[in-house]
PDB file of C-alpha atoms and ligand atoms in Angstrom:
ATOM      1  CA  MET A1147      -8.616  10.648  -3.173  1.00 56.00           C
ATOM      2  CA  ALA A1148     -11.156  11.291  -0.451  1.00 73.00           C
ATOM      3  CA  LYS A1149      -9.899  11.448   3.019  1.00 87.00           C
ATOM      4  CA  GLU A1150     -10.219   8.332   5.122  1.00 95.00           C
ATOM      5  CA  HIS A1151     -12.535   8.848   7.882  1.00 97.00           C
ATOM      6  CA  VAL A1152     -11.780   7.103  11.265  1.00 98.00           C
ATOM      7  CA  LEU A1153     -14.521   6.936  13.952  1.00 98.00           C
ATOM      8  CA  LEU A1154     -13.009   6.560  17.383  1.00 98.00           C
ATOM      9  CA  ILE A1155     -15.204   5.017  20.233  1.00 98.00           C
ATOM     10  CA  GLU A1156     -13.380   5.704  23.308  1.00 97.00           C
ATOM     11  CA  ASP A1157     -14.527   6.973  26.757  1.00 97.00           C
ATOM     12  CA  GLU A1158     -11.060   8.089  28.111  1.00 96.00           C
ATOM     13  CA  PRO A1159     -10.583  11.711  27.168  1.00 97.00           C
ATOM     14  CA  ASP A1160      -6.637  11.491  27.219  1.00 95.00           C
ATOM     15  CA  ILE A1161      -6.355   8.596  24.907  1.00 95.00           C
ATOM     16  CA  ALA A1162      -9.170  10.020  22.805  1.00 97.00           C
ATOM     17  CA  GLU A1163      -7.253  13.263  22.258  1.00 97.00           C
ATOM     18  CA  ILE A1164      -3.766  11.719  21.464  1.00 96.00           C
ATOM     19  CA  VAL A1165      -5.341   9.384  18.908  1.00 96.00           C
ATOM     20  CA  GLN A1166      -7.260  12.282  17.381  1.00 97.00           C
ATOM     21  CA  TYR A1167      -4.257  14.531  17.293  1.00 97.00           C
ATOM     22  CA  ASN A1168      -1.995  11.839  15.684  1.00 97.00           C
ATOM     23  CA  LEU A1169      -4.645  10.567  13.240  1.00 97.00           C
ATOM     24  CA  THR A1170      -5.492  14.074  12.052  1.00 97.00           C
ATOM     25  CA  ARG A1171      -1.734  14.910  11.671  1.00 96.00           C
ATOM     26  CA  GLU A1172      -1.452  11.835   9.421  1.00 96.00           C
ATOM     27  CA  GLY A1173      -4.098  12.971   7.138  1.00 96.00           C
ATOM     28  CA  PHE A1174      -7.385  11.104   8.559  1.00 97.00           C
ATOM     29  CA  GLY A1175     -10.588  12.775   9.088  1.00 97.00           C
ATOM     30  CA  VAL A1176     -11.612  11.775  12.863  1.00 97.00           C
ATOM     31  CA  SER A1177     -14.800  11.817  14.850  1.00 97.00           C
ATOM     32  CA  VAL A1178     -14.852  10.636  18.402  1.00 98.00           C
ATOM     33  CA  SER A1179     -17.719   9.113  20.404  1.00 97.00           C
ATOM     34  CA  ARG A1180     -17.532   8.766  24.044  1.00 97.00           C
ATOM     35  CA  ASP A1181     -19.964   5.707  24.473  1.00 97.00           C
ATOM     36  CA  GLY A1182     -20.989   2.648  22.619  1.00 96.00           C
ATOM     37  CA  GLN A1183     -24.401   3.825  21.692  1.00 97.00           C
ATOM     38  CA  THR A1184     -23.433   7.018  20.302  1.00 97.00           C
ATOM     39  CA  GLY A1185     -20.604   5.286  18.408  1.00 97.00           C
ATOM     40  CA  LEU A1186     -23.015   2.872  16.964  1.00 96.00           C
ATOM     41  CA  ARG A1187     -25.219   5.616  15.754  1.00 96.00           C
ATOM     42  CA  GLU A1188     -22.249   7.434  14.267  1.00 97.00           C
ATOM     43  CA  ALA A1189     -21.013   4.418  12.477  1.00 97.00           C
ATOM     44  CA  ARG A1190     -24.251   3.941  10.790  1.00 95.00           C
ATOM     45  CA  THR A1191     -24.946   7.502   9.789  1.00 95.00           C
ATOM     46  CA  ARG A1192     -21.326   8.856   9.114  1.00 93.00           C
ATOM     47  CA  LYS A1193     -20.010   5.645   7.335  1.00 92.00           C
ATOM     48  CA  PRO A1194     -16.414   6.000   8.345  1.00 97.00           C
ATOM     49  CA  SER A1195     -13.631   4.023   6.571  1.00 96.00           C
ATOM     50  CA  LEU A1196     -12.606   2.399   9.839  1.00 98.00           C
ATOM     51  CA  VAL A1197     -13.751   2.046  13.531  1.00 97.00           C
ATOM     52  CA  VAL A1198     -11.409   2.163  16.461  1.00 97.00           C
ATOM     53  CA  LEU A1199     -13.306   0.692  19.125  1.00 96.00           C
ATOM     54  CA  ASP A1200     -12.465   0.591  22.801  1.00 94.00           C
ATOM     55  CA  LEU A1201     -13.359  -2.528  24.482  1.00 91.00           C
ATOM     56  CA  MET A1202     -14.404  -1.213  27.932  1.00 90.00           C
ATOM     57  CA  LEU A1203     -17.055   1.538  27.286  1.00 93.00           C
ATOM     58  CA  PRO A1204     -19.847   2.771  29.556  1.00 92.00           C
ATOM     59  CA  GLY A1205     -23.216   1.348  28.728  1.00 88.00           C
ATOM     60  CA  LEU A1206     -22.717  -0.648  25.532  1.00 92.00           C
ATOM     61  CA  ASP A1207     -19.250  -2.215  25.738  1.00 90.00           C
ATOM     62  CA  GLY A1208     -16.966  -2.604  22.593  1.00 91.00           C
ATOM     63  CA  LEU A1209     -17.931  -6.224  22.184  1.00 88.00           C
ATOM     64  CA  GLU A1210     -21.728  -5.601  21.801  1.00 91.00           C
ATOM     65  CA  VAL A1211     -20.778  -2.490  19.487  1.00 94.00           C
ATOM     66  CA  CYS A1212     -18.745  -4.922  17.457  1.00 92.00           C
ATOM     67  CA  ARG A1213     -21.517  -7.578  17.329  1.00 89.00           C
ATOM     68  CA  GLN A1214     -24.087  -5.082  16.228  1.00 93.00           C
ATOM     69  CA  LEU A1215     -22.046  -3.647  13.537  1.00 93.00           C
ATOM     70  CA  ARG A1216     -21.355  -7.067  12.271  1.00 88.00           C
ATOM     71  CA  ALA A1217     -24.934  -8.017  12.327  1.00 87.00           C
ATOM     72  CA  SER A1218     -26.202  -5.210  10.256  1.00 89.00           C
ATOM     73  CA  GLU A1219     -25.998  -5.545   6.426  1.00 84.00           C
ATOM     74  CA  GLU A1220     -24.794  -1.838   5.902  1.00 88.00           C
ATOM     75  CA  THR A1221     -21.899  -2.248   8.487  1.00 92.00           C
ATOM     76  CA  ARG A1222     -20.975  -5.791   8.003  1.00 87.00           C
ATOM     77  CA  GLU A1223     -17.706  -5.114   6.162  1.00 88.00           C
ATOM     78  CA  LEU A1224     -16.633  -1.997   8.150  1.00 93.00           C
ATOM     79  CA  PRO A1225     -13.227  -2.486   9.252  1.00 94.00           C
ATOM     80  CA  ILE A1226     -12.959  -2.525  13.095  1.00 94.00           C
ATOM     81  CA  LEU A1227      -9.589  -2.142  15.096  1.00 94.00           C
ATOM     82  CA  MET A1228     -10.385  -2.922  18.833  1.00 90.00           C
ATOM     83  CA  LEU A1229      -8.600  -1.291  21.701  1.00 91.00           C
ATOM     84  CA  THR A1230      -7.942  -3.454  24.908  1.00 86.00           C
ATOM     85  CA  ALA A1231      -6.488  -2.537  28.354  1.00 81.00           C
ATOM     86  CA  LYS A1232      -3.498  -4.541  29.538  1.00 69.00           C
ATOM     87  CA  GLY A1233      -4.840  -7.784  31.260  1.00 67.00           C
ATOM     88  CA  GLU A1234      -7.935  -7.986  28.839  1.00 66.00           C
ATOM     89  CA  GLU A1235      -6.291 -10.728  26.877  1.00 62.00           C
ATOM     90  CA  SER A1236      -6.328  -9.857  23.236  1.00 58.00           C
ATOM     91  CA  ASP A1237      -7.012 -13.628  22.721  1.00 57.00           C
ATOM     92  CA  ILE A1238     -10.372 -13.030  24.327  1.00 61.00           C
ATOM     93  CA  VAL A1239     -11.359 -10.487  21.873  1.00 60.00           C
ATOM     94  CA  LEU A1240     -10.257 -12.328  18.887  1.00 57.00           C
ATOM     95  CA  GLY A1241     -11.361 -15.527  20.312  1.00 48.00           C
ATOM     96  CA  LEU A1242     -14.964 -14.501  20.915  1.00 56.00           C
ATOM     97  CA  GLY A1243     -15.320 -14.331  17.238  1.00 64.00           C
ATOM     98  CA  VAL A1244     -17.092 -10.953  17.382  1.00 69.00           C
ATOM     99  CA  GLY A1245     -15.296 -10.108  14.204  1.00 77.00           C
ATOM    100  CA  ALA A1246     -12.747  -7.358  14.890  1.00 85.00           C
ATOM    101  CA  ASP A1247     -10.146  -7.105  12.166  1.00 86.00           C
ATOM    102  CA  ASP A1248      -7.263  -6.502  14.460  1.00 86.00           C
ATOM    103  CA  HIS A1249      -6.629  -5.384  17.907  1.00 84.00           C
ATOM    104  CA  LEU A1250      -4.052  -3.420  20.058  1.00 88.00           C
ATOM    105  CA  THR A1251      -3.312  -3.328  23.621  1.00 87.00           C
ATOM    106  CA  LYS A1252      -3.074  -0.182  25.729  1.00 89.00           C
ATOM    107  CA  PRO A1253      -0.594   1.476  26.086  1.00 90.00           C
ATOM    108  CA  PHE A1254       0.297   1.774  22.357  1.00 94.00           C
ATOM    109  CA  SER A1255       2.346   4.273  20.336  1.00 95.00           C
ATOM    110  CA  PRO A1256       0.379   6.502  18.140  1.00 95.00           C
ATOM    111  CA  LYS A1257       2.944   5.388  15.269  1.00 95.00           C
ATOM    112  CA  GLU A1258       1.868   1.612  15.887  1.00 96.00           C
ATOM    113  CA  LEU A1259      -1.927   2.516  15.777  1.00 97.00           C
ATOM    114  CA  VAL A1260      -1.421   4.482  12.478  1.00 97.00           C
ATOM    115  CA  ALA A1261       0.494   1.586  11.047  1.00 96.00           C
ATOM    116  CA  ARG A1262      -2.288  -0.916  12.107  1.00 95.00           C
ATOM    117  CA  ILE A1263      -4.939   1.252  10.738  1.00 97.00           C
ATOM    118  CA  ARG A1264      -3.275   1.560   7.393  1.00 96.00           C
ATOM    119  CA  ALA A1265      -2.811  -2.231   7.241  1.00 93.00           C
ATOM    120  CA  VAL A1266      -6.449  -2.874   8.088  1.00 93.00           C
ATOM    121  CA  LEU A1267      -7.526  -0.530   5.600  1.00 94.00           C
ATOM    122  CA  ARG A1268      -5.415  -1.995   2.937  1.00 91.00           C
ATOM    123  CA  ARG A1269      -6.657  -5.555   3.591  1.00 88.00           C
ATOM    124  CA  SER A1270     -10.360  -4.321   3.448  1.00 88.00           C
ATOM    125  CA  LYS A1271      -9.633  -2.531   0.210  1.00 87.00           C
ATOM    126  CA  ALA A1272      -8.137  -5.627  -1.277  1.00 82.00           C
ATOM    127  CA  ARG A1273     -11.085  -7.755   0.006  1.00 80.00           C
ATOM    128  CA  GLY A1274     -13.494  -5.215  -1.736  1.00 81.00           C
ATOM    129  CA  GLU A1275     -11.495  -5.676  -4.992  1.00 80.00           C
ATOM    130  CA  ALA A1276     -11.386  -9.444  -4.626  1.00 75.00           C
ATOM    131  CA  LYS A1277     -15.215  -9.567  -4.194  1.00 74.00           C
ATOM    132  CA  GLN A1278     -15.634  -8.069  -7.623  1.00 76.00           C
ATOM    133  CA  ARG A1279     -13.423 -10.707  -9.110  1.00 78.00           C
ATOM    134  CA  SER A1280     -14.218 -14.339  -9.500  1.00 84.00           C
ATOM    135  CA  ARG A1281     -10.706 -15.412  -8.804  1.00 85.00           C
ATOM    136  CA  LEU A1282      -9.007 -15.390  -5.156  1.00 86.00           C
ATOM    137  CA  THR A1283      -5.399 -16.413  -4.305  1.00 86.00           C
ATOM    138  CA  ARG A1284      -4.075 -17.107  -0.869  1.00 87.00           C
ATOM    139  CA  GLY A1285      -0.668 -18.577  -0.658  1.00 86.00           C
ATOM    140  CA  PRO A1286      -0.604 -21.950  -2.526  1.00 88.00           C
ATOM    141  CA  LEU A1287      -4.302 -21.913  -3.007  1.00 88.00           C
ATOM    142  CA  THR A1288      -6.258 -20.389  -6.032  1.00 89.00           C
ATOM    143  CA  LEU A1289     -10.073 -20.284  -5.931  1.00 89.00           C
ATOM    144  CA  ASP A1290     -12.295 -19.578  -8.894  1.00 87.00           C
ATOM    145  CA  SER A1291     -16.013 -19.006  -8.192  1.00 80.00           C
ATOM    146  CA  GLU A1292     -16.897 -18.870 -11.924  1.00 79.00           C
ATOM    147  CA  ARG A1293     -15.176 -21.675 -13.499  1.00 78.00           C
ATOM    148  CA  PHE A1294     -14.749 -23.969 -10.624  1.00 75.00           C
ATOM    149  CA  GLU A1295     -11.103 -24.431 -11.388  1.00 81.00           C
ATOM    150  CA  ASP A1296      -9.647 -24.485  -7.938  1.00 86.00           C
ATOM    151  CA  LEU A1297      -5.859 -25.240  -7.397  1.00 87.00           C
ATOM    152  CA  VAL A1298      -3.375 -26.061  -4.671  1.00 87.00           C
ATOM    153  CA  ASN A1299       0.047 -25.447  -5.879  1.00 84.00           C
ATOM    154  CA  GLU A1300      -1.012 -25.238  -9.465  1.00 85.00           C
ATOM    155  CA  GLU A1301      -2.796 -28.633  -9.032  1.00 87.00           C
ATOM    156  CA  PRO A1302      -6.709 -29.000  -9.511  1.00 89.00           C
ATOM    157  CA  ILE A1303      -8.690 -29.913  -6.493  1.00 89.00           C
ATOM    158  CA  GLU A1304     -12.394 -30.805  -6.655  1.00 89.00           C
ATOM    159  CA  LEU A1305     -14.596 -28.699  -4.185  1.00 89.00           C
ATOM    160  CA  THR A1306     -18.090 -28.915  -3.872  1.00 88.00           C
ATOM    161  CA  ARG A1307     -20.143 -25.629  -4.037  1.00 85.00           C
ATOM    162  CA  ALA A1308     -20.323 -25.579  -0.127  1.00 87.00           C
ATOM    163  CA  GLU A1309     -16.748 -26.321   0.397  1.00 90.00           C
ATOM    164  CA  LEU A1310     -15.911 -23.635  -2.136  1.00 89.00           C
ATOM    165  CA  ARG A1311     -18.038 -20.884  -0.513  1.00 89.00           C
ATOM    166  CA  LEU A1312     -16.389 -21.773   2.876  1.00 91.00           C
ATOM    167  CA  LEU A1313     -13.013 -21.528   1.699  1.00 90.00           C
ATOM    168  CA  TRP A1314     -13.748 -18.167  -0.134  1.00 90.00           C
ATOM    169  CA  ALA A1315     -15.376 -16.671   2.906  1.00 91.00           C
ATOM    170  CA  LEU A1316     -12.230 -17.697   5.056  1.00 91.00           C
ATOM    171  CA  CYS A1317      -9.937 -16.529   2.428  1.00 89.00           C
ATOM    172  CA  LEU A1318     -11.485 -13.140   1.918  1.00 87.00           C
ATOM    173  CA  ARG A1319     -10.725 -12.242   5.474  1.00 86.00           C
ATOM    174  CA  PRO A1320      -7.316 -13.555   6.468  1.00 85.00           C
ATOM    175  CA  GLY A1321      -6.696 -13.347  10.239  1.00 84.00           C
ATOM    176  CA  ARG A1322     -10.322 -12.842  11.088  1.00 86.00           C
ATOM    177  CA  VAL A1323     -12.090 -15.603  13.043  1.00 87.00           C
ATOM    178  CA  LEU A1324     -15.340 -16.600  11.490  1.00 89.00           C
ATOM    179  CA  THR A1325     -17.807 -18.354  13.805  1.00 88.00           C
ATOM    180  CA  ARG A1326     -19.509 -21.426  12.676  1.00 88.00           C
ATOM    181  CA  ASN A1327     -22.658 -19.571  12.397  1.00 86.00           C
ATOM    182  CA  GLU A1328     -21.190 -16.932  10.034  1.00 87.00           C
ATOM    183  CA  LEU A1329     -19.628 -19.777   8.034  1.00 90.00           C
ATOM    184  CA  ALA A1330     -23.011 -21.685   7.686  1.00 88.00           C
ATOM    185  CA  GLU A1331     -24.429 -18.483   6.262  1.00 85.00           C
ATOM    186  CA  ALA A1332     -21.681 -18.198   3.801  1.00 87.00           C
ATOM    187  CA  ILE A1333     -22.224 -21.834   2.659  1.00 87.00           C
ATOM    188  CA  THR A1334     -25.849 -21.610   2.152  1.00 82.00           C
ATOM    189  CA  ALA A1335     -25.690 -18.006   0.840  1.00 75.00           C
ATOM    190  CA  GLY A1336     -29.479 -17.566   1.322  1.00 68.00           C
ATOM    191  CA  GLU A1337     -30.365 -20.422  -1.128  1.00 70.00           C
ATOM    192  CA  ALA A1338     -33.854 -22.037  -0.920  1.00 62.00           C
ATOM    193  CA  ILE A1339     -32.276 -25.487  -1.155  1.00 63.00           C
ATOM    194  CA  ILE A1340     -30.298 -25.645   2.150  1.00 63.00           C
ATOM    195  CA  LEU A1341     -26.984 -26.996   1.784  1.00 68.00           C
ATOM    196  CA  ASP A1342     -25.586 -28.934   4.765  1.00 71.00           C
ATOM    197  CA  ARG A1343     -24.912 -26.463   7.485  1.00 73.00           C
ATOM    198  CA  ASN A1344     -22.455 -28.746   9.335  1.00 86.00           C
ATOM    199  CA  VAL A1345     -19.591 -26.491   9.019  1.00 89.00           C
ATOM    200  CA  ASP A1346     -17.155 -28.851  10.777  1.00 90.00           C
ATOM    201  CA  VAL A1347     -17.750 -31.601   8.253  1.00 90.00           C
ATOM    202  CA  HIS A1348     -17.036 -29.314   5.254  1.00 91.00           C
ATOM    203  CA  VAL A1349     -13.897 -27.912   6.956  1.00 91.00           C
ATOM    204  CA  SER A1350     -12.656 -31.656   7.494  1.00 91.00           C
ATOM    205  CA  ALA A1351     -13.321 -32.308   3.753  1.00 91.00           C
ATOM    206  CA  VAL A1352     -11.639 -29.089   2.667  1.00 90.00           C
ATOM    207  CA  ARG A1353      -8.611 -29.885   4.683  1.00 90.00           C
ATOM    208  CA  ARG A1354      -8.423 -33.344   3.140  1.00 89.00           C
ATOM    209  CA  LYS A1355      -8.627 -31.939  -0.287  1.00 89.00           C
ATOM    210  CA  MET A1356      -6.178 -29.139   0.239  1.00 87.00           C
ATOM    211  CA  GLY A1357      -3.270 -31.355   1.125  1.00 83.00           C
ATOM    212  CA  ALA A1358      -0.110 -29.446   1.431  1.00 74.00           C
ATOM    213  CA  ALA A1359      -2.135 -26.033   1.924  1.00 79.00           C
ATOM    214  CA  GLU A1360      -4.059 -27.522   4.753  1.00 79.00           C
ATOM    215  CA  ASP A1361      -2.442 -25.252   7.339  1.00 80.00           C
ATOM    216  CA  LEU A1362      -3.996 -22.181   5.789  1.00 82.00           C
ATOM    217  CA  ASN A1363      -7.112 -23.165   7.804  1.00 81.00           C
ATOM    218  CA  VAL A1364      -6.811 -22.656  11.587  1.00 83.00           C
ATOM    219  CA  THR A1365      -9.373 -23.875  14.132  1.00 83.00           C
ATOM    220  CA  VAL A1366      -9.949 -21.394  16.858  1.00 79.00           C
ATOM    221  CA  ARG A1367     -11.145 -23.631  19.594  1.00 79.00           C
ATOM    222  CA  GLY A1368     -14.671 -23.385  20.474  1.00 78.00           C
ATOM    223  CA  VAL A1369     -15.537 -20.590  18.194  1.00 82.00           C
ATOM    224  CA  GLY A1370     -15.002 -21.087  14.541  1.00 86.00           C
ATOM    225  CA  TYR A1371     -12.115 -20.878  11.922  1.00 90.00           C
ATOM    226  CA  LYS A1372      -9.951 -18.640  10.386  1.00 89.00           C
ATOM    227  CA  CYS A1373      -7.476 -18.414   7.418  1.00 88.00           C
ATOM    228  CA  ARG A1374      -3.896 -17.867   8.242  1.00 85.00           C
ATOM    229  CA  GLU A1375      -2.603 -14.344   7.336  1.00 80.00           C
TER     230      GLU A1375
HETATM  231 CA1   CA B2812     -12.388   2.448  28.195  1.00 61.72          CA
END
């Protein structure tokens, strides 16, 4: 199997060195960028398996790098693990809905970082495989995008096309906050006939239909929604 390549975007040389050393030892290929602009360019050209992204960077900060990676088609699915310093509340990073897959607060142990990276890579791989399939299962919920046979605890539920797309988008990325805008795009999926983009209305309808599985969907106040991990 080809080596997984990690792009580290971090301006603090000490941290960069420790991370690079430990990841290399664990068998990862590693490259380091010292600022957001360079990191963004590297992410586009080198196509790493994952990006470890520091929040506070000179020039373009981590949030902006994250936003730009998510906004571009070719890097949209690139897994991102965000590094935050103590005091920069991790909730802020996730709550902003910029689309990081996970985050870690400094100071962290290299062992913890490696474990998180592996977990994010695993989830991203599972997501890629699920995309190929037409069936997706999360806890008590089973979605079927081809046959429209959607189940909660083996009991059929009737979802509209928009509701199915919304749930599918959330369930593909458990733990990641999706903004209303991202969900609206998932719902309409570029169709000429614009389905109702009112995400909140679809979410309420889905929740009613999900019954016992309702708590899979979590509201992140002011931002959007996520599927519980
Ligand atoms: Ca920094």
